[in-house]
Short mmCIF file of N, CA, C and O in Angstrom, two decimals:
data_model
loop_
_atom_site.label_atom_id
_atom_site.label_comp_id
_atom_site.label_asym_id
_atom_site.label_seq_id
_atom_site.Cartn_x
_atom_site.Cartn_y
_atom_site.Cartn_z
N MET A 290 12.32 -15.94 -1.30
CA MET A 290 12.11 -14.91 -0.31
C MET A 290 11.57 -13.66 -0.99
O MET A 290 12.13 -13.22 -1.99
N ILE A 291 10.50 -13.11 -0.49
CA ILE A 291 9.96 -11.86 -1.01
C ILE A 291 10.71 -10.72 -0.35
O ILE A 291 10.81 -10.65 0.88
N ARG A 292 11.22 -9.81 -1.17
CA ARG A 292 12.00 -8.68 -0.64
C ARG A 292 11.10 -7.53 -0.21
O ARG A 292 11.20 -7.04 0.90
N HIS A 293 10.22 -7.07 -1.10
CA HIS A 293 9.28 -6.00 -0.78
C HIS A 293 8.23 -5.89 -1.87
O HIS A 293 8.36 -6.48 -2.93
N THR A 294 7.19 -5.12 -1.58
CA THR A 294 6.16 -4.78 -2.56
C THR A 294 6.29 -3.29 -2.83
O THR A 294 6.27 -2.49 -1.89
N GLY A 295 6.44 -2.90 -4.09
CA GLY A 295 6.58 -1.49 -4.46
C GLY A 295 5.24 -0.91 -4.87
O GLY A 295 4.48 -1.55 -5.59
N ILE A 296 4.97 0.31 -4.41
CA ILE A 296 3.71 0.99 -4.71
C ILE A 296 4.02 2.41 -5.16
O ILE A 296 4.59 3.19 -4.40
N VAL A 297 3.65 2.76 -6.39
CA VAL A 297 3.80 4.13 -6.87
C VAL A 297 2.63 4.94 -6.33
O VAL A 297 1.47 4.54 -6.46
N VAL A 298 2.95 6.08 -5.69
CA VAL A 298 1.93 6.90 -5.04
C VAL A 298 1.98 8.33 -5.56
O VAL A 298 2.98 8.77 -6.12
N GLY A 299 0.87 9.05 -5.35
CA GLY A 299 0.79 10.44 -5.76
C GLY A 299 1.26 11.39 -4.69
O GLY A 299 1.91 12.39 -4.97
N ASP A 300 0.97 11.10 -3.43
CA ASP A 300 1.37 11.95 -2.31
C ASP A 300 2.12 11.08 -1.32
O ASP A 300 1.51 10.31 -0.56
N ILE A 301 3.43 11.19 -1.32
CA ILE A 301 4.22 10.27 -0.51
C ILE A 301 4.09 10.53 0.99
O ILE A 301 4.06 9.59 1.78
N GLU A 302 3.97 11.78 1.41
CA GLU A 302 3.84 12.06 2.84
C GLU A 302 2.53 11.50 3.38
O GLU A 302 2.53 10.85 4.44
N LYS A 303 1.43 11.71 2.67
CA LYS A 303 0.14 11.14 3.11
C LYS A 303 0.18 9.63 3.07
O LYS A 303 -0.41 8.96 3.92
N SER A 304 0.88 9.07 2.09
CA SER A 304 0.98 7.60 1.98
C SER A 304 1.78 7.02 3.13
O SER A 304 1.42 5.98 3.68
N ILE A 305 2.88 7.68 3.50
CA ILE A 305 3.67 7.23 4.65
C ILE A 305 2.78 7.21 5.90
O ILE A 305 2.75 6.23 6.64
N ASP A 306 2.04 8.31 6.11
CA ASP A 306 1.14 8.38 7.26
C ASP A 306 0.10 7.27 7.22
O ASP A 306 -0.18 6.62 8.22
N PHE A 307 -0.50 7.05 6.05
CA PHE A 307 -1.54 6.04 5.89
C PHE A 307 -1.04 4.65 6.29
O PHE A 307 -1.65 3.97 7.12
N TYR A 308 0.07 4.22 5.71
CA TYR A 308 0.59 2.87 5.99
C TYR A 308 1.17 2.77 7.41
O TYR A 308 1.06 1.73 8.05
N SER A 309 1.77 3.84 7.92
CA SER A 309 2.32 3.82 9.28
C SER A 309 1.22 3.75 10.32
O SER A 309 1.28 2.94 11.25
N GLU A 310 0.22 4.62 10.19
CA GLU A 310 -0.84 4.71 11.20
C GLU A 310 -1.77 3.50 11.18
O GLU A 310 -2.20 3.03 12.23
N ASN A 311 -2.08 2.99 9.99
CA ASN A 311 -3.04 1.89 9.91
C ASN A 311 -2.42 0.51 10.11
O ASN A 311 -3.10 -0.41 10.54
N PHE A 312 -1.13 0.36 9.77
CA PHE A 312 -0.52 -0.97 9.81
C PHE A 312 0.76 -1.02 10.64
O PHE A 312 1.51 -1.99 10.57
N ASN A 313 1.02 0.04 11.41
CA ASN A 313 2.17 0.09 12.32
C ASN A 313 3.51 -0.16 11.61
O ASN A 313 4.41 -0.79 12.16
N LEU A 314 3.62 0.32 10.37
CA LEU A 314 4.87 0.21 9.64
C LEU A 314 5.77 1.39 10.00
O LEU A 314 5.29 2.48 10.28
N VAL A 315 7.07 1.14 10.03
CA VAL A 315 8.05 2.14 10.42
C VAL A 315 8.98 2.43 9.23
O VAL A 315 9.43 1.50 8.56
N VAL A 316 9.28 3.71 9.01
CA VAL A 316 10.19 4.08 7.93
C VAL A 316 11.58 3.55 8.25
O VAL A 316 12.15 3.86 9.29
N MET A 317 12.10 2.72 7.34
CA MET A 317 13.44 2.16 7.50
C MET A 317 14.47 2.88 6.63
O MET A 317 15.64 2.95 6.97
N LYS A 318 14.00 3.40 5.49
CA LYS A 318 14.90 4.07 4.56
C LYS A 318 14.08 5.07 3.76
O LYS A 318 12.97 4.77 3.34
N ASP A 319 14.64 6.25 3.55
CA ASP A 319 13.98 7.31 2.79
C ASP A 319 15.07 7.98 1.97
O ASP A 319 15.98 8.59 2.54
N MET A 320 15.00 7.85 0.64
CA MET A 320 16.07 8.38 -0.19
C MET A 320 15.57 8.84 -1.55
O MET A 320 14.52 8.41 -2.01
N MET A 321 16.35 9.72 -2.16
CA MET A 321 16.12 10.13 -3.54
C MET A 321 17.07 9.34 -4.41
O MET A 321 18.25 9.20 -4.08
N GLU A 322 16.55 8.81 -5.51
CA GLU A 322 17.38 8.07 -6.45
C GLU A 322 17.34 8.78 -7.79
O GLU A 322 16.26 9.08 -8.31
N CYS A 323 18.51 9.06 -8.35
CA CYS A 323 18.61 9.66 -9.67
C CYS A 323 20.00 9.34 -10.22
O CYS A 323 20.86 8.86 -9.51
N GLY A 324 20.18 9.58 -11.51
CA GLY A 324 21.46 9.33 -12.13
C GLY A 324 21.40 8.15 -13.09
O GLY A 324 20.35 7.55 -13.32
N SER A 325 22.55 7.82 -13.64
CA SER A 325 22.60 6.82 -14.71
C SER A 325 22.14 5.44 -14.26
O SER A 325 21.51 4.70 -15.01
N TYR A 326 22.44 5.07 -13.00
CA TYR A 326 22.04 3.74 -12.51
C TYR A 326 20.52 3.57 -12.58
O TYR A 326 20.01 2.62 -13.16
N ILE A 327 19.79 4.52 -11.99
CA ILE A 327 18.33 4.39 -11.95
C ILE A 327 17.73 4.60 -13.34
O ILE A 327 16.76 3.95 -13.72
N ASP A 328 18.33 5.52 -14.14
CA ASP A 328 17.88 5.72 -15.52
C ASP A 328 17.96 4.42 -16.31
O ASP A 328 17.02 4.02 -17.00
N ASN A 329 19.11 3.74 -16.19
CA ASN A 329 19.31 2.48 -16.92
C ASN A 329 18.40 1.38 -16.39
O ASN A 329 17.84 0.61 -17.17
N MET A 330 18.26 1.30 -15.09
CA MET A 330 17.45 0.24 -14.50
C MET A 330 15.99 0.36 -14.91
O MET A 330 15.35 -0.64 -15.23
N LEU A 331 15.45 1.59 -14.91
CA LEU A 331 14.04 1.79 -15.22
C LEU A 331 13.77 2.06 -16.69
O LEU A 331 12.63 2.02 -17.14
N GLY A 332 14.83 2.36 -17.44
CA GLY A 332 14.66 2.66 -18.86
C GLY A 332 13.99 4.00 -19.09
O GLY A 332 13.28 4.19 -20.07
N ILE A 333 14.20 4.96 -18.17
CA ILE A 333 13.63 6.30 -18.27
C ILE A 333 14.77 7.29 -18.10
O ILE A 333 15.51 7.23 -17.11
N LYS A 334 14.93 8.20 -19.05
CA LYS A 334 16.01 9.19 -18.96
C LYS A 334 15.67 10.28 -17.94
O LYS A 334 14.54 10.72 -17.84
N ASN A 335 16.71 10.69 -17.20
CA ASN A 335 16.61 11.78 -16.23
C ASN A 335 15.51 11.57 -15.19
O ASN A 335 14.81 12.50 -14.83
N VAL A 336 15.37 10.35 -14.74
CA VAL A 336 14.35 10.04 -13.74
C VAL A 336 14.87 10.39 -12.34
O VAL A 336 16.06 10.29 -12.07
N SER A 337 13.95 10.82 -11.52
CA SER A 337 14.24 11.09 -10.11
C SER A 337 13.06 10.53 -9.32
O SER A 337 11.92 10.89 -9.58
N VAL A 338 13.37 9.64 -8.38
CA VAL A 338 12.30 8.99 -7.63
C VAL A 338 12.66 8.95 -6.15
O VAL A 338 13.79 8.64 -5.78
N ARG A 339 11.71 9.34 -5.32
CA ARG A 339 11.88 9.21 -3.88
C ARG A 339 11.35 7.84 -3.51
O ARG A 339 10.23 7.48 -3.84
N THR A 340 12.18 7.07 -2.81
CA THR A 340 11.77 5.75 -2.37
C THR A 340 11.79 5.71 -0.85
O THR A 340 12.76 6.14 -0.22
N VAL A 341 10.71 5.22 -0.28
CA VAL A 341 10.59 5.10 1.17
C VAL A 341 10.24 3.65 1.49
O VAL A 341 9.21 3.15 1.04
N LYS A 342 11.13 3.00 2.24
CA LYS A 342 10.87 1.62 2.65
C LYS A 342 10.31 1.64 4.07
O LYS A 342 10.88 2.26 4.97
N LEU A 343 9.17 0.95 4.24
CA LEU A 343 8.52 0.82 5.54
C LEU A 343 8.50 -0.66 5.91
O LEU A 343 8.24 -1.51 5.06
N ALA A 344 8.76 -0.93 7.19
CA ALA A 344 8.84 -2.32 7.65
C ALA A 344 7.90 -2.59 8.80
O ALA A 344 7.59 -1.70 9.59
N ASP A 345 7.48 -3.85 8.89
CA ASP A 345 6.71 -4.27 10.06
C ASP A 345 7.68 -4.94 11.05
O ASP A 345 8.89 -5.03 10.79
N THR A 346 7.18 -5.40 12.17
CA THR A 346 8.04 -5.96 13.21
C THR A 346 8.66 -7.30 12.81
O THR A 346 9.63 -7.74 13.42
N GLU A 347 8.11 -7.94 11.79
CA GLU A 347 8.64 -9.23 11.32
C GLU A 347 9.60 -9.08 10.15
O GLU A 347 10.08 -10.07 9.61
N GLY A 348 9.83 -7.84 9.70
CA GLY A 348 10.76 -7.61 8.59
C GLY A 348 10.10 -7.50 7.23
O GLY A 348 10.78 -7.32 6.23
N GLY A 349 8.77 -7.62 7.17
CA GLY A 349 8.08 -7.43 5.90
C GLY A 349 8.20 -5.98 5.45
O GLY A 349 8.12 -5.06 6.26
N LEU A 350 8.43 -5.76 4.16
CA LEU A 350 8.66 -4.41 3.64
C LEU A 350 7.69 -4.03 2.54
O LEU A 350 7.32 -4.87 1.70
N ILE A 351 7.30 -2.76 2.54
CA ILE A 351 6.69 -2.17 1.35
C ILE A 351 7.57 -0.97 0.98
O ILE A 351 8.24 -0.39 1.83
N GLU A 352 7.58 -0.66 -0.30
CA GLU A 352 8.37 0.46 -0.79
C GLU A 352 7.44 1.41 -1.52
O GLU A 352 6.80 1.04 -2.49
N LEU A 353 7.35 2.63 -1.00
CA LEU A 353 6.56 3.67 -1.64
C LEU A 353 7.47 4.42 -2.60
O LEU A 353 8.61 4.75 -2.25
N LEU A 354 6.98 4.68 -3.81
CA LEU A 354 7.76 5.39 -4.82
C LEU A 354 7.00 6.60 -5.31
O LEU A 354 5.83 6.49 -5.70
N LYS A 355 7.66 7.75 -5.28
CA LYS A 355 7.08 9.00 -5.81
C LYS A 355 8.04 9.52 -6.87
O LYS A 355 9.14 9.95 -6.58
N PHE A 356 7.61 9.43 -8.13
CA PHE A 356 8.43 9.90 -9.24
C PHE A 356 8.29 11.40 -9.37
O PHE A 356 7.20 11.93 -9.45
N GLU A 357 9.44 12.08 -9.37
CA GLU A 357 9.47 13.54 -9.51
C GLU A 357 9.64 13.89 -10.98
O GLU A 357 10.32 13.18 -11.72
N ASP A 358 9.06 15.00 -11.39
CA ASP A 358 9.24 15.54 -12.74
C ASP A 358 8.86 14.55 -13.83
O ASP A 358 9.41 14.58 -14.92
N GLN A 359 7.97 13.62 -13.54
CA GLN A 359 7.47 12.69 -14.55
C GLN A 359 5.98 12.94 -14.71
O GLN A 359 5.27 13.11 -13.72
N PRO A 360 5.51 12.98 -15.94
CA PRO A 360 4.07 13.22 -16.11
C PRO A 360 3.27 12.05 -15.57
O PRO A 360 3.43 10.92 -15.99
N GLN A 361 2.46 12.34 -14.57
CA GLN A 361 1.56 11.33 -14.00
C GLN A 361 0.16 11.90 -14.05
O GLN A 361 -0.10 12.96 -13.50
N VAL A 362 -0.71 11.21 -14.73
CA VAL A 362 -2.08 11.67 -14.86
C VAL A 362 -2.91 10.95 -13.80
O VAL A 362 -3.01 9.73 -13.83
N PRO A 363 -3.45 11.70 -12.84
CA PRO A 363 -4.30 11.04 -11.85
C PRO A 363 -5.49 10.37 -12.54
O PRO A 363 -6.11 10.96 -13.41
N ASN A 364 -5.75 9.16 -12.16
CA ASN A 364 -6.84 8.40 -12.75
C ASN A 364 -7.68 7.88 -11.59
O ASN A 364 -7.20 7.10 -10.78
N ASN A 365 -8.90 8.33 -11.51
CA ASN A 365 -9.75 7.93 -10.40
C ASN A 365 -10.47 6.61 -10.64
O ASN A 365 -11.19 6.14 -9.78
N SER A 366 -10.29 6.04 -11.82
CA SER A 366 -10.94 4.76 -12.07
C SER A 366 -10.23 3.68 -11.26
O SER A 366 -9.06 3.78 -10.96
N ARG A 367 -10.95 2.66 -10.91
CA ARG A 367 -10.39 1.56 -10.15
C ARG A 367 -10.41 0.31 -11.02
O ARG A 367 -11.30 0.13 -11.84
N TRP A 368 -9.42 -0.52 -10.85
CA TRP A 368 -9.36 -1.75 -11.60
C TRP A 368 -9.91 -2.87 -10.74
O TRP A 368 -10.12 -2.71 -9.54
N GLY A 369 -10.08 -4.01 -11.34
CA GLY A 369 -10.70 -5.12 -10.64
C GLY A 369 -9.69 -5.97 -9.88
O GLY A 369 -8.52 -6.06 -10.25
N LEU A 370 -10.15 -6.60 -8.86
CA LEU A 370 -9.33 -7.46 -8.03
C LEU A 370 -8.81 -8.66 -8.80
O LEU A 370 -7.79 -9.23 -8.46
N ILE A 371 -9.49 -9.05 -9.88
CA ILE A 371 -9.05 -10.22 -10.64
C ILE A 371 -8.33 -9.83 -11.93
O ILE A 371 -8.01 -10.69 -12.74
N ASP A 372 -8.06 -8.52 -12.14
CA ASP A 372 -7.31 -8.09 -13.31
C ASP A 372 -5.85 -8.51 -13.19
O ASP A 372 -5.34 -8.70 -12.09
N PHE A 373 -5.16 -8.62 -14.35
CA PHE A 373 -3.73 -8.91 -14.33
C PHE A 373 -2.99 -7.82 -13.57
O PHE A 373 -3.38 -6.66 -13.59
N GLY A 374 -1.91 -8.16 -12.93
CA GLY A 374 -1.12 -7.20 -12.16
C GLY A 374 -1.15 -7.58 -10.69
O GLY A 374 -1.56 -8.68 -10.32
N CYS A 375 -0.72 -6.67 -9.85
CA CYS A 375 -0.70 -6.93 -8.41
C CYS A 375 -2.13 -7.14 -7.92
O CYS A 375 -2.97 -6.27 -8.10
N SER A 376 -2.40 -8.28 -7.33
CA SER A 376 -3.75 -8.58 -6.86
C SER A 376 -4.05 -7.84 -5.56
O SER A 376 -5.00 -7.07 -5.49
N HIS A 377 -3.23 -8.07 -4.54
CA HIS A 377 -3.48 -7.43 -3.25
C HIS A 377 -2.29 -7.63 -2.31
O HIS A 377 -1.42 -8.43 -2.58
N MET A 378 -2.30 -6.87 -1.22
CA MET A 378 -1.36 -7.06 -0.12
C MET A 378 -2.21 -7.47 1.09
O MET A 378 -3.30 -6.95 1.27
N ALA A 379 -1.70 -8.38 1.90
CA ALA A 379 -2.43 -8.82 3.09
C ALA A 379 -1.70 -8.37 4.34
O ALA A 379 -0.47 -8.44 4.42
N PHE A 380 -2.47 -7.87 5.31
CA PHE A 380 -1.93 -7.44 6.60
C PHE A 380 -2.69 -8.16 7.70
O PHE A 380 -3.91 -8.26 7.65
N THR A 381 -1.96 -8.64 8.72
CA THR A 381 -2.58 -9.16 9.93
C THR A 381 -2.67 -8.01 10.93
O THR A 381 -1.68 -7.32 11.17
N VAL A 382 -3.86 -7.80 11.46
CA VAL A 382 -4.10 -6.68 12.37
C VAL A 382 -4.78 -7.21 13.64
O VAL A 382 -5.39 -8.28 13.62
N PRO A 383 -4.71 -6.44 14.74
CA PRO A 383 -5.33 -6.91 15.98
C PRO A 383 -6.85 -6.81 16.00
O PRO A 383 -7.50 -7.57 16.71
N ASP A 384 -7.45 -5.88 15.25
CA ASP A 384 -8.90 -5.68 15.30
C ASP A 384 -9.42 -5.20 13.94
O ASP A 384 -9.22 -4.04 13.58
N THR A 385 -10.10 -6.08 13.22
CA THR A 385 -10.60 -5.72 11.89
C THR A 385 -11.72 -4.69 11.95
O THR A 385 -11.83 -3.85 11.05
N GLU A 386 -12.53 -4.71 12.99
CA GLU A 386 -13.66 -3.77 13.08
C GLU A 386 -13.16 -2.33 13.20
O GLU A 386 -13.68 -1.43 12.53
N ILE A 387 -12.16 -2.11 14.03
CA ILE A 387 -11.60 -0.77 14.18
C ILE A 387 -10.96 -0.31 12.87
O ILE A 387 -11.18 0.82 12.42
N LEU A 388 -10.18 -1.18 12.26
CA LEU A 388 -9.51 -0.80 11.02
C LEU A 388 -10.49 -0.59 9.88
O LEU A 388 -10.29 0.28 9.03
N TYR A 389 -11.57 -1.35 9.85
CA TYR A 389 -12.60 -1.18 8.84
C TYR A 389 -13.07 0.28 8.82
O TYR A 389 -13.14 0.92 7.77
N THR A 390 -13.36 0.82 10.00
CA THR A 390 -13.83 2.21 10.11
C THR A 390 -12.73 3.20 9.75
O THR A 390 -12.96 4.16 9.02
N ARG A 391 -11.51 2.97 10.25
CA ARG A 391 -10.40 3.89 9.96
C ARG A 391 -10.09 3.94 8.47
O ARG A 391 -9.82 5.02 7.93
N LEU A 392 -10.10 2.80 7.80
CA LEU A 392 -9.81 2.79 6.36
C LEU A 392 -10.87 3.56 5.59
O LEU A 392 -10.56 4.32 4.67
N GLN A 393 -12.13 3.39 5.99
CA GLN A 393 -13.21 4.13 5.35
C GLN A 393 -13.01 5.64 5.53
O GLN A 393 -13.17 6.41 4.60
N GLU A 394 -12.61 6.04 6.73
CA GLU A 394 -12.35 7.46 7.01
C GLU A 394 -11.19 7.99 6.19
O GLU A 394 -11.14 9.18 5.86
N ASP A 395 -10.24 7.12 5.83
CA ASP A 395 -9.08 7.52 5.02
C ASP A 395 -9.39 7.51 3.52
O ASP A 395 -8.50 7.74 2.71
N GLY A 396 -10.64 7.23 3.15
CA GLY A 396 -11.02 7.25 1.75
C GLY A 396 -10.94 5.92 1.03
O GLY A 396 -11.11 5.85 -0.19
N CYS A 397 -10.69 4.85 1.76
CA CYS A 397 -10.66 3.52 1.15
C CYS A 397 -12.08 3.06 0.83
O CYS A 397 -13.04 3.50 1.46
N ILE A 398 -12.18 2.18 -0.13
CA ILE A 398 -13.46 1.54 -0.43
C ILE A 398 -13.42 0.15 0.17
O ILE A 398 -12.63 -0.71 -0.26
N ASN A 399 -14.21 -0.06 1.21
CA ASN A 399 -14.29 -1.38 1.83
C ASN A 399 -15.25 -2.23 1.00
O ASN A 399 -16.39 -1.83 0.75
N ILE A 400 -14.77 -3.39 0.60
CA ILE A 400 -15.55 -4.25 -0.29
C ILE A 400 -16.55 -5.09 0.48
O ILE A 400 -17.63 -5.39 -0.01
N SER A 401 -16.21 -5.45 1.70
CA SER A 401 -17.13 -6.22 2.54
C SER A 401 -16.88 -5.86 3.99
O SER A 401 -15.87 -5.25 4.32
N ARG A 402 -17.78 -6.23 4.85
CA ARG A 402 -17.58 -6.10 6.30
C ARG A 402 -16.63 -7.21 6.73
O ARG A 402 -16.53 -8.24 6.05
N PRO A 403 -15.94 -7.06 7.86
CA PRO A 403 -15.15 -8.18 8.38
C PRO A 403 -16.05 -9.39 8.62
O PRO A 403 -17.15 -9.25 9.15
N GLN A 404 -15.58 -10.55 8.19
CA GLN A 404 -16.38 -11.76 8.32
C GLN A 404 -15.48 -12.97 8.56
O GLN A 404 -14.31 -12.95 8.21
N GLU A 405 -16.08 -14.00 9.16
CA GLU A 405 -15.36 -15.24 9.42
C GLU A 405 -15.62 -16.21 8.29
O GLU A 405 -16.77 -16.44 7.91
N PRO A 406 -14.56 -16.80 7.74
CA PRO A 406 -14.75 -17.85 6.73
C PRO A 406 -15.16 -19.15 7.41
O PRO A 406 -15.09 -19.25 8.65
N PRO A 407 -15.56 -20.15 6.64
CA PRO A 407 -15.83 -21.45 7.25
C PRO A 407 -14.61 -21.92 8.04
O PRO A 407 -13.49 -21.80 7.59
N GLY A 408 -14.82 -22.38 9.23
CA GLY A 408 -13.71 -22.78 10.09
C GLY A 408 -13.46 -21.77 11.19
O GLY A 408 -12.97 -22.12 12.26
N GLY A 409 -13.77 -20.50 10.95
CA GLY A 409 -13.80 -19.46 11.96
C GLY A 409 -12.52 -19.17 12.72
O GLY A 409 -12.58 -18.81 13.89
N LYS A 410 -11.35 -19.28 12.12
CA LYS A 410 -10.11 -18.99 12.84
C LYS A 410 -9.62 -17.56 12.61
O LYS A 410 -8.67 -17.12 13.25
N VAL A 411 -10.26 -16.87 11.67
CA VAL A 411 -9.87 -15.49 11.35
C VAL A 411 -11.11 -14.68 11.00
O VAL A 411 -12.18 -15.24 10.76
N LYS A 412 -10.96 -13.35 11.00
CA LYS A 412 -11.94 -12.45 10.42
C LYS A 412 -11.21 -11.72 9.30
O LYS A 412 -10.06 -11.33 9.47
N VAL A 413 -11.89 -11.54 8.15
CA VAL A 413 -11.24 -11.00 6.97
C VAL A 413 -12.15 -10.03 6.26
O VAL A 413 -13.37 -10.22 6.22
N PHE A 414 -11.55 -8.97 5.68
CA PHE A 414 -12.27 -8.15 4.72
C PHE A 414 -11.28 -7.58 3.72
O PHE A 414 -10.07 -7.57 3.95
N PHE A 415 -11.80 -7.17 2.57
CA PHE A 415 -11.00 -6.54 1.53
C PHE A 415 -11.36 -5.08 1.45
O PHE A 415 -12.51 -4.68 1.65
N SER A 416 -10.34 -4.26 1.12
CA SER A 416 -10.51 -2.83 0.96
C SER A 416 -9.59 -2.40 -0.17
O SER A 416 -8.63 -3.11 -0.51
N GLN A 417 -9.88 -1.26 -0.77
CA GLN A 417 -8.98 -0.70 -1.78
C GLN A 417 -8.62 0.72 -1.40
O GLN A 417 -9.50 1.54 -1.10
N THR A 418 -7.32 1.01 -1.41
CA THR A 418 -6.85 2.34 -1.05
C THR A 418 -7.20 3.33 -2.16
O THR A 418 -7.36 2.94 -3.31
N PRO A 419 -7.30 4.62 -1.81
CA PRO A 419 -7.48 5.63 -2.86
C PRO A 419 -6.28 5.60 -3.81
O PRO A 419 -5.19 5.16 -3.43
N LYS A 420 -6.48 6.09 -5.01
CA LYS A 420 -5.43 6.10 -6.02
C LYS A 420 -4.16 6.78 -5.50
O LYS A 420 -3.06 6.33 -5.76
N GLU A 421 -4.29 7.88 -4.74
CA GLU A 421 -3.11 8.60 -4.25
C GLU A 421 -2.26 7.76 -3.30
O GLU A 421 -1.08 8.04 -3.11
N PHE A 422 -2.83 6.71 -2.69
CA PHE A 422 -2.07 5.80 -1.83
C PHE A 422 -1.69 4.54 -2.58
O PHE A 422 -1.31 3.55 -1.99
N GLY A 423 -1.84 4.54 -3.89
CA GLY A 423 -1.44 3.41 -4.72
C GLY A 423 -2.59 2.63 -5.33
O GLY A 423 -2.39 1.82 -6.21
N GLY A 424 -3.82 2.85 -4.84
CA GLY A 424 -4.96 2.12 -5.38
C GLY A 424 -4.88 0.62 -5.13
O GLY A 424 -5.49 -0.18 -5.84
N ILE A 425 -4.13 0.22 -4.13
CA ILE A 425 -3.86 -1.19 -3.84
C ILE A 425 -5.04 -1.84 -3.11
O ILE A 425 -5.62 -1.24 -2.22
N PHE A 426 -5.34 -3.07 -3.50
CA PHE A 426 -6.31 -3.86 -2.74
C PHE A 426 -5.61 -4.40 -1.50
O PHE A 426 -4.46 -4.86 -1.57
N LEU A 427 -6.28 -4.33 -0.37
CA LEU A 427 -5.75 -4.81 0.89
C LEU A 427 -6.64 -5.93 1.43
O LEU A 427 -7.86 -5.78 1.46
N GLU A 428 -6.03 -7.02 1.84
CA GLU A 428 -6.74 -8.07 2.56
C GLU A 428 -6.39 -7.89 4.02
O GLU A 428 -5.22 -7.96 4.41
N ILE A 429 -7.39 -7.62 4.84
CA ILE A 429 -7.17 -7.35 6.25
C ILE A 429 -7.62 -8.57 7.05
O ILE A 429 -8.79 -8.97 6.95
N VAL A 430 -6.70 -9.13 7.84
CA VAL A 430 -6.95 -10.38 8.54
C VAL A 430 -6.72 -10.20 10.04
O VAL A 430 -5.70 -9.65 10.45
N GLU A 431 -7.67 -10.67 10.82
CA GLU A 431 -7.53 -10.72 12.27
C GLU A 431 -7.56 -12.18 12.68
O GLU A 431 -8.52 -12.90 12.38
N GLU A 432 -6.51 -12.63 13.35
CA GLU A 432 -6.49 -14.01 13.84
C GLU A 432 -7.29 -14.10 15.12
O GLU A 432 -7.13 -13.27 16.01
N LEU A 433 -8.20 -15.06 15.17
CA LEU A 433 -9.07 -15.23 16.35
C LEU A 433 -8.50 -16.24 17.34
O LEU A 433 -7.74 -17.07 17.01
#
């Protein structure tokens, strides 16, 4: 069973809005974590992290993490979809064409237009969020 996907973000309020508005996710938990437990778990002394869990209607979760008082250097470079690490998150949406435009307006880089694969039961496109929203690749799927 997959519990959740964690995404470290630069601006947690904008990230909450981004994932809530585009994918209908609802905040289930919003908390600050600090102290010996989190220090030991992450192997970082005096760490403080805000964690926000967002859920879809089926119980799928993502966890946004904003580390406080930790040096984070914004990096505008993007990594490749086939690089080691988290490949992508997939969302089923009602209309890929509408979301294609909205994601572009939110600063995402859309890799392709929505298209039907052989067999034609879905429309799919890939997009990558801006670094401040985690820089995550998204697979957007509309069931036909």
